[in-house]
PDB file of C-alpha atoms in Angstrom:
ATOM      1  CA  ASP A  19     110.086  98.072 106.239  1.00 49.00           C
ATOM      2  CA  ALA A  20     106.789  96.449 107.251  1.00 53.00           C
ATOM      3  CA  LYS A  21     107.313  92.773 108.121  1.00 86.00           C
ATOM      4  CA  THR A  22     103.900  91.656 107.354  1.00 94.00           C
ATOM      5  CA  THR A  23     101.769  90.863 104.240  1.00 95.00           C
ATOM      6  CA  GLN A  24      97.924  91.455 104.170  1.00 97.00           C
ATOM      7  CA  PRO A  25      95.361  91.447 101.377  1.00 97.00           C
ATOM      8  CA  PRO A  26      94.499  94.869 100.245  1.00 97.00           C
ATOM      9  CA  SER A  27      90.870  94.531 100.710  1.00 97.00           C
ATOM     10  CA  MET A  28      88.088  92.069 101.956  1.00 97.00           C
ATOM     11  CA  ASP A  29      84.205  92.158 102.029  1.00 97.00           C
ATOM     12  CA  CYS A  30      81.979  90.826 104.766  1.00 96.00           C
ATOM     13  CA  ALA A  31      78.246  90.668 105.300  1.00 97.00           C
ATOM     14  CA  GLU A  32      76.934  92.335 108.412  1.00 97.00           C
ATOM     15  CA  GLY A  33      76.527  89.862 111.213  1.00 96.00           C
ATOM     16  CA  ARG A  34      78.923  87.376 109.779  1.00 97.00           C
ATOM     17  CA  ALA A  35      82.520  86.731 111.038  1.00 97.00           C
ATOM     18  CA  ALA A  36      85.214  88.612 109.425  1.00 98.00           C
ATOM     19  CA  ASN A  37      88.524  86.699 109.253  1.00 98.00           C
ATOM     20  CA  LEU A  38      91.439  88.920 108.379  1.00 98.00           C
ATOM     21  CA  PRO A  39      94.689  87.176 107.618  1.00 97.00           C
ATOM     22  CA  CYS A  40      98.268  88.249 108.035  1.00 97.00           C
ATOM     23  CA  ASN A  41     101.504  86.747 107.050  1.00 96.00           C
ATOM     24  CA  HIS A  42     104.652  87.396 109.094  1.00 94.00           C
ATOM     25  CA  SER A  43     106.977  84.598 107.973  1.00 93.00           C
ATOM     26  CA  THR A  44     110.140  86.316 109.345  1.00 91.00           C
ATOM     27  CA  ILE A  45     108.773  86.969 112.796  1.00 92.00           C
ATOM     28  CA  SER A  46     111.368  86.642 115.611  1.00 89.00           C
ATOM     29  CA  GLY A  47     110.909  84.660 118.767  1.00 87.00           C
ATOM     30  CA  ASN A  48     110.379  87.832 120.859  1.00 88.00           C
ATOM     31  CA  GLU A  49     108.121  89.687 118.472  1.00 91.00           C
ATOM     32  CA  TYR A  50     104.441  90.024 119.168  1.00 92.00           C
ATOM     33  CA  VAL A  51     101.556  90.387 116.658  1.00 94.00           C
ATOM     34  CA  TYR A  52      99.577  93.539 117.026  1.00 94.00           C
ATOM     35  CA  TRP A  53      96.332  94.672 115.353  1.00 96.00           C
ATOM     36  CA  TYR A  54      95.168  98.153 115.032  1.00 97.00           C
ATOM     37  CA  ARG A  55      92.345  99.534 112.803  1.00 97.00           C
ATOM     38  CA  GLN A  56      91.578 102.965 111.381  1.00 97.00           C
ATOM     39  CA  ILE A  57      88.042 104.022 110.748  1.00 96.00           C
ATOM     40  CA  HIS A  58      87.785 106.682 107.951  1.00 91.00           C
ATOM     41  CA  SER A  59      89.082 109.986 109.230  1.00 84.00           C
ATOM     42  CA  GLN A  60      89.956 108.826 112.628  1.00 93.00           C
ATOM     43  CA  GLY A  61      93.112 107.905 114.378  1.00 95.00           C
ATOM     44  CA  PRO A  62      94.251 104.255 114.557  1.00 96.00           C
ATOM     45  CA  GLN A  63      92.752 102.185 117.418  1.00 96.00           C
ATOM     46  CA  TYR A  64      94.314  99.341 119.207  1.00 95.00           C
ATOM     47  CA  ILE A  65      92.443  95.931 118.922  1.00 96.00           C
ATOM     48  CA  ILE A  66      94.493  93.168 120.342  1.00 95.00           C
ATOM     49  CA  HIS A  67      97.990  91.544 120.510  1.00 93.00           C
ATOM     50  CA  GLY A  68      99.608  88.202 121.175  1.00 93.00           C
ATOM     51  CA  LEU A  69     102.777  86.188 121.270  1.00 93.00           C
ATOM     52  CA  LYS A  70     101.924  82.636 120.483  1.00 91.00           C
ATOM     53  CA  ASN A  71      98.653  81.692 122.287  1.00 84.00           C
ATOM     54  CA  ASN A  72      95.321  82.692 120.940  1.00 93.00           C
ATOM     55  CA  GLU A  73      93.953  85.780 122.480  1.00 95.00           C
ATOM     56  CA  THR A  74      90.387  87.130 122.891  1.00 96.00           C
ATOM     57  CA  ASN A  75      89.058  90.439 124.135  1.00 95.00           C
ATOM     58  CA  GLU A  76      85.785  92.354 123.797  1.00 95.00           C
ATOM     59  CA  MET A  77      86.671  93.453 120.356  1.00 94.00           C
ATOM     60  CA  ALA A  78      88.163  90.549 118.556  1.00 97.00           C
ATOM     61  CA  SER A  79      89.937  87.106 118.705  1.00 97.00           C
ATOM     62  CA  LEU A  80      93.491  86.687 117.471  1.00 98.00           C
ATOM     63  CA  ILE A  81      94.496  83.232 116.271  1.00 97.00           C
ATOM     64  CA  ILE A  82      98.360  82.608 115.662  1.00 96.00           C
ATOM     65  CA  THR A  83      99.655  79.494 113.924  1.00 95.00           C
ATOM     66  CA  GLU A  84     101.888  77.123 115.770  1.00 94.00           C
ATOM     67  CA  ASP A  85     104.832  78.085 113.728  1.00 94.00           C
ATOM     68  CA  ARG A  86     103.852  81.790 114.244  1.00 94.00           C
ATOM     69  CA  LYS A  87     104.346  82.604 110.572  1.00 94.00           C
ATOM     70  CA  SER A  88     100.707  83.780 110.105  1.00 96.00           C
ATOM     71  CA  SER A  89      97.769  84.984 112.148  1.00 97.00           C
ATOM     72  CA  THR A  90      94.110  85.684 111.792  1.00 97.00           C
ATOM     73  CA  LEU A  91      92.027  88.454 113.297  1.00 98.00           C
ATOM     74  CA  ILE A  92      88.413  87.433 113.905  1.00 98.00           C
ATOM     75  CA  LEU A  93      85.649  89.859 114.301  1.00 97.00           C
ATOM     76  CA  PRO A  94      82.856  87.385 115.263  1.00 96.00           C
ATOM     77  CA  HIS A  95      79.830  89.407 114.253  1.00 95.00           C
ATOM     78  CA  ALA A  96      80.966  92.210 112.027  1.00 96.00           C
ATOM     79  CA  THR A  97      78.809  95.401 111.927  1.00 97.00           C
ATOM     80  CA  LEU A  98      78.802  98.370 109.621  1.00 97.00           C
ATOM     81  CA  ARG A  99      80.907 100.245 112.105  1.00 96.00           C
ATOM     82  CA  ASP A 100      83.734  97.758 111.713  1.00 97.00           C
ATOM     83  CA  THR A 101      84.347  99.107 108.170  1.00 98.00           C
ATOM     84  CA  ALA A 102      87.902 100.205 108.460  1.00 98.00           C
ATOM     85  CA  VAL A 103      91.534  99.609 107.485  1.00 97.00           C
ATOM     86  CA  TYR A 104      93.020  96.893 109.589  1.00 98.00           C
ATOM     87  CA  TYR A 105      96.768  96.789 110.213  1.00 97.00           C
ATOM     88  CA  CYS A 106      98.841  93.831 111.388  1.00 96.00           C
ATOM     89  CA  ILE A 107     102.057  94.836 113.004  1.00 94.00           C
ATOM     90  CA  VAL A 108     104.971  92.749 114.404  1.00 92.00           C
ATOM     91  CA  LYS A 109     107.173  94.218 117.067  1.00 89.00           C
ATOM     92  CA  VAL A 110     109.050  93.406 120.331  1.00 84.00           C
ATOM     93  CA  GLU A 111     106.985  94.261 123.298  1.00 76.00           C
ATOM     94  CA  GLY A 112     108.348  97.180 125.096  1.00 74.00           C
ATOM     95  CA  PHE A 113     109.852  98.560 121.837  1.00 74.00           C
ATOM     96  CA  GLN A 114     107.839 101.543 121.188  1.00 75.00           C
ATOM     97  CA  LYS A 115     107.870 102.054 117.427  1.00 82.00           C
ATOM     98  CA  LEU A 116     104.981 100.929 115.359  1.00 87.00           C
ATOM     99  CA  VAL A 117     105.622 100.404 111.705  1.00 88.00           C
ATOM    100  CA  PHE A 118     102.371 100.518 109.721  1.00 91.00           C
ATOM    101  CA  GLY A 119     102.027  98.639 106.466  1.00 89.00           C
ATOM    102  CA  THR A 120      99.252  99.220 103.916  1.00 91.00           C
ATOM    103  CA  GLY A 121      96.723  97.033 105.922  1.00 95.00           C
ATOM    104  CA  THR A 122      93.445  95.499 104.749  1.00 97.00           C
ATOM    105  CA  ARG A 123      90.503  97.602 103.875  1.00 97.00           C
ATOM    106  CA  LEU A 124      87.454  95.725 105.320  1.00 98.00           C
ATOM    107  CA  LEU A 125      84.065  96.586 103.882  1.00 98.00           C
ATOM    108  CA  VAL A 126      81.034  95.390 105.924  1.00 97.00           C
ATOM    109  CA  SER A 127      77.812  95.519 103.824  1.00 97.00           C
ATOM    110  CA  PRO A 128      74.157  95.167 104.894  1.00 95.00           C
TER     111      PRO A 128
ATOM    112  CA  ASP B  23      89.040 110.390 130.128  1.00 65.00           C
ATOM    113  CA  ALA B  24      89.177 112.895 127.218  1.00 81.00           C
ATOM    114  CA  GLY B  25      91.588 110.913 125.234  1.00 94.00           C
ATOM    115  CA  VAL B  26      94.408 112.554 123.193  1.00 97.00           C
ATOM    116  CA  ILE B  27      93.479 115.926 122.230  1.00 97.00           C
ATOM    117  CA  GLN B  28      94.821 117.593 119.132  1.00 98.00           C
ATOM    118  CA  SER B  29      94.436 121.246 117.768  1.00 97.00           C
ATOM    119  CA  PRO B  30      93.706 122.546 115.372  1.00 97.00           C
ATOM    120  CA  ARG B  31      91.612 119.827 113.712  1.00 97.00           C
ATOM    121  CA  HIS B  32      92.002 121.548 110.283  1.00 97.00           C
ATOM    122  CA  GLU B  33      94.706 123.960 109.175  1.00 97.00           C
ATOM    123  CA  VAL B  34      95.020 125.682 105.774  1.00 97.00           C
ATOM    124  CA  THR B  35      97.969 127.781 105.190  1.00 97.00           C
ATOM    125  CA  GLU B  36     100.164 129.257 102.415  1.00 97.00           C
ATOM    126  CA  MET B  37     103.510 127.962 101.422  1.00 97.00           C
ATOM    127  CA  GLY B  38     106.337 129.563 103.433  1.00 96.00           C
ATOM    128  CA  GLN B  39     104.206 130.081 106.621  1.00 97.00           C
ATOM    129  CA  GLU B  40     104.953 128.595 109.936  1.00 97.00           C
ATOM    130  CA  VAL B  41     102.564 125.961 111.149  1.00 98.00           C
ATOM    131  CA  THR B  42     102.269 124.726 114.716  1.00 98.00           C
ATOM    132  CA  LEU B  43     100.244 121.656 115.646  1.00 98.00           C
ATOM    133  CA  ARG B  44      99.516 120.898 119.183  1.00 98.00           C
ATOM    134  CA  CYS B  45      98.901 117.845 121.320  1.00 98.00           C
ATOM    135  CA  LYS B  46      97.759 117.079 124.823  1.00 98.00           C
ATOM    136  CA  PRO B  47      98.409 113.398 125.708  1.00 97.00           C
ATOM    137  CA  ILE B  48      96.251 111.320 128.066  1.00 96.00           C
ATOM    138  CA  SER B  49      97.119 112.165 131.632  1.00 95.00           C
ATOM    139  CA  GLY B  50      99.731 109.917 133.246  1.00 93.00           C
ATOM    140  CA  HIS B  51     101.017 108.623 129.927  1.00 94.00           C
ATOM    141  CA  ASP B  52     104.882 108.719 129.653  1.00 93.00           C
ATOM    142  CA  TYR B  53     105.233 108.327 125.855  1.00 94.00           C
ATOM    143  CA  LEU B  54     104.114 110.708 123.114  1.00 96.00           C
ATOM    144  CA  PHE B  55     104.248 109.987 119.495  1.00 96.00           C
ATOM    145  CA  TRP B  56     103.842 112.130 116.238  1.00 97.00           C
ATOM    146  CA  TYR B  57     102.883 110.402 112.944  1.00 97.00           C
ATOM    147  CA  ARG B  58     102.008 111.737 109.566  1.00 97.00           C
ATOM    148  CA  GLN B  59      99.662 110.049 107.098  1.00 96.00           C
ATOM    149  CA  THR B  60      99.590 110.600 103.289  1.00 95.00           C
ATOM    150  CA  MET B  61      98.092 108.648 100.501  1.00 92.00           C
ATOM    151  CA  MET B  62     101.618 108.099  99.053  1.00 92.00           C
ATOM    152  CA  ARG B  63     103.535 107.111 102.139  1.00 91.00           C
ATOM    153  CA  GLY B  64     100.865 105.788 104.462  1.00 92.00           C
ATOM    154  CA  LEU B  65     101.216 106.238 108.319  1.00 94.00           C
ATOM    155  CA  GLU B  66     104.771 107.200 109.272  1.00 94.00           C
ATOM    156  CA  LEU B  67     106.373 107.818 112.685  1.00 94.00           C
ATOM    157  CA  LEU B  68     108.090 111.100 112.997  1.00 96.00           C
ATOM    158  CA  ILE B  69     109.232 111.379 116.443  1.00 96.00           C
ATOM    159  CA  TYR B  70     108.568 110.031 119.842  1.00 95.00           C
ATOM    160  CA  PHE B  71     109.265 111.191 123.389  1.00 95.00           C
ATOM    161  CA  ASN B  72     109.598 109.429 126.672  1.00 93.00           C
ATOM    162  CA  ASN B  73     109.125 111.394 129.857  1.00 94.00           C
ATOM    163  CA  ASN B  74     109.294 114.686 127.725  1.00 95.00           C
ATOM    164  CA  VAL B  75     112.672 113.697 126.178  1.00 96.00           C
ATOM    165  CA  PRO B  76     112.844 113.043 122.470  1.00 95.00           C
ATOM    166  CA  ILE B  77     114.003 109.401 122.038  1.00 93.00           C
ATOM    167  CA  ASP B  78     113.889 108.904 118.236  1.00 92.00           C
ATOM    168  CA  ASP B  79     113.637 111.671 115.642  1.00 94.00           C
ATOM    169  CA  SER B  80     114.771 109.520 112.698  1.00 92.00           C
ATOM    170  CA  GLY B  81     111.467 109.950 110.955  1.00 92.00           C
ATOM    171  CA  MET B  82     111.467 113.765 110.960  1.00 95.00           C
ATOM    172  CA  PRO B  83     111.684 114.576 107.182  1.00 88.00           C
ATOM    173  CA  GLU B  84     114.058 117.588 107.379  1.00 85.00           C
ATOM    174  CA  ASP B  85     115.214 120.499 109.457  1.00 90.00           C
ATOM    175  CA  ARG B  86     111.938 122.376 108.651  1.00 95.00           C
ATOM    176  CA  PHE B  87     110.213 120.049 111.042  1.00 97.00           C
ATOM    177  CA  SER B  88     110.689 120.277 114.817  1.00 97.00           C
ATOM    178  CA  ALA B  89     108.904 118.946 117.920  1.00 97.00           C
ATOM    179  CA  LYS B  90     108.995 119.909 121.556  1.00 97.00           C
ATOM    180  CA  MET B  91     107.563 118.585 124.671  1.00 97.00           C
ATOM    181  CA  PRO B  92     108.000 121.198 127.410  1.00 97.00           C
ATOM    182  CA  ASN B  93     105.974 119.344 129.938  1.00 95.00           C
ATOM    183  CA  ALA B  94     104.004 115.994 130.432  1.00 94.00           C
ATOM    184  CA  SER B  95     100.721 117.500 129.098  1.00 95.00           C
ATOM    185  CA  PHE B  96     101.680 119.281 126.011  1.00 96.00           C
ATOM    186  CA  SER B  97     103.716 118.879 122.765  1.00 98.00           C
ATOM    187  CA  THR B  98     103.963 120.795 119.532  1.00 98.00           C
ATOM    188  CA  LEU B  99     105.032 119.904 116.083  1.00 98.00           C
ATOM    189  CA  LYS B 100     106.266 122.906 114.031  1.00 98.00           C
ATOM    190  CA  ILE B 101     106.901 123.345 110.415  1.00 97.00           C
ATOM    191  CA  GLN B 102     108.764 126.296 109.275  1.00 96.00           C
ATOM    192  CA  PRO B 103     108.626 127.081 106.374  1.00 96.00           C
ATOM    193  CA  SER B 104     105.688 124.926 105.231  1.00 96.00           C
ATOM    194  CA  GLU B 105     105.637 123.538 101.722  1.00 96.00           C
ATOM    195  CA  PRO B 106     102.736 122.017  99.719  1.00 96.00           C
ATOM    196  CA  ARG B 107     104.276 118.444 100.172  1.00 95.00           C
ATOM    197  CA  ASP B 108     103.764 118.725 103.892  1.00 97.00           C
ATOM    198  CA  SER B 109     100.038 118.477 103.354  1.00 97.00           C
ATOM    199  CA  ALA B 110      98.953 115.535 105.316  1.00 97.00           C
ATOM    200  CA  VAL B 111      96.950 114.297 108.416  1.00 98.00           C
ATOM    201  CA  TYR B 112      99.249 114.568 111.545  1.00 98.00           C
ATOM    202  CA  PHE B 113      98.303 112.247 114.351  1.00 98.00           C
ATOM    203  CA  CYS B 114      99.533 112.427 117.916  1.00 97.00           C
ATOM    204  CA  ALA B 115      99.442 109.341 120.119  1.00 96.00           C
ATOM    205  CA  SER B 116     100.317 108.606 123.692  1.00 96.00           C
ATOM    206  CA  SER B 117     100.996 105.428 125.778  1.00 93.00           C
ATOM    207  CA  LEU B 118     101.890 104.046 129.038  1.00 89.00           C
ATOM    208  CA  TYR B 119     104.680 101.559 129.267  1.00 77.00           C
ATOM    209  CA  THR B 120     102.201  98.904 128.495  1.00 63.00           C
ATOM    210  CA  ASP B 121     102.681  99.507 124.585  1.00 73.00           C
ATOM    211  CA  THR B 122      99.024 100.295 123.551  1.00 88.00           C
ATOM    212  CA  GLN B 123      99.175 103.516 121.740  1.00 93.00           C
ATOM    213  CA  TYR B 124      96.078 105.844 121.907  1.00 94.00           C
ATOM    214  CA  PHE B 125      95.729 108.145 118.944  1.00 96.00           C
ATOM    215  CA  GLY B 126      94.195 111.540 118.736  1.00 97.00           C
ATOM    216  CA  PRO B 127      91.684 112.618 116.055  1.00 96.00           C
ATOM    217  CA  GLY B 128      94.389 114.133 113.862  1.00 97.00           C
ATOM    218  CA  THR B 129      95.124 117.519 112.295  1.00 98.00           C
ATOM    219  CA  ARG B 130      94.523 117.820 108.582  1.00 97.00           C
ATOM    220  CA  LEU B 131      97.030 120.218 107.218  1.00 98.00           C
ATOM    221  CA  THR B 132      96.750 121.677 103.673  1.00 98.00           C
ATOM    222  CA  VAL B 133      99.548 123.829 102.491  1.00 97.00           C
ATOM    223  CA  LEU B 134      98.599 125.983  99.383  1.00 96.00           C
TER     224      LEU B 134
END
């Protein structure tokens, strides 16, 4: 069973920041938060992951609340190519199984 | 790097036929995963290998499905006999111990 809750869909204007929330209220102390996305007809793509500190890479930023019960993926300047389904997954680092939920379908419009 | 390679990209077959899907992982990766994606069930892990050895096949739906990894650069997922409910997109992914999984483009299977 997926351990995360995400809104089914979100809209964002091109060039604006896209903030995708994820609730994981039952997260354990050794579980990380991972984000993947799936652009239409393609395989999922890794974006970012973190434990409790905020993380940033060339694709996105991950903000995890202090109690670790929720997080937000931020795409700072969304483009049309960011239209995709975004999956938030919690798992223990080193444990290989990814359990995908239903994700958030992000639509970036001109 | 060419990434994870899957073949064929599309497969249309008739019920009862044998179907073989193929995957070439990224060179040097020691984990290989097979997933299935349908509208009804989403993205599901079927089986994964570590160093060519099957580690967890609890997601394999039934005995009609089998997967092999004869060497580090090749894996197959076989369905025999195929049924219409097996129609789905099948993804292969590979990873090194660092956890990030790299997915292939998928094989769209249609069983008539």
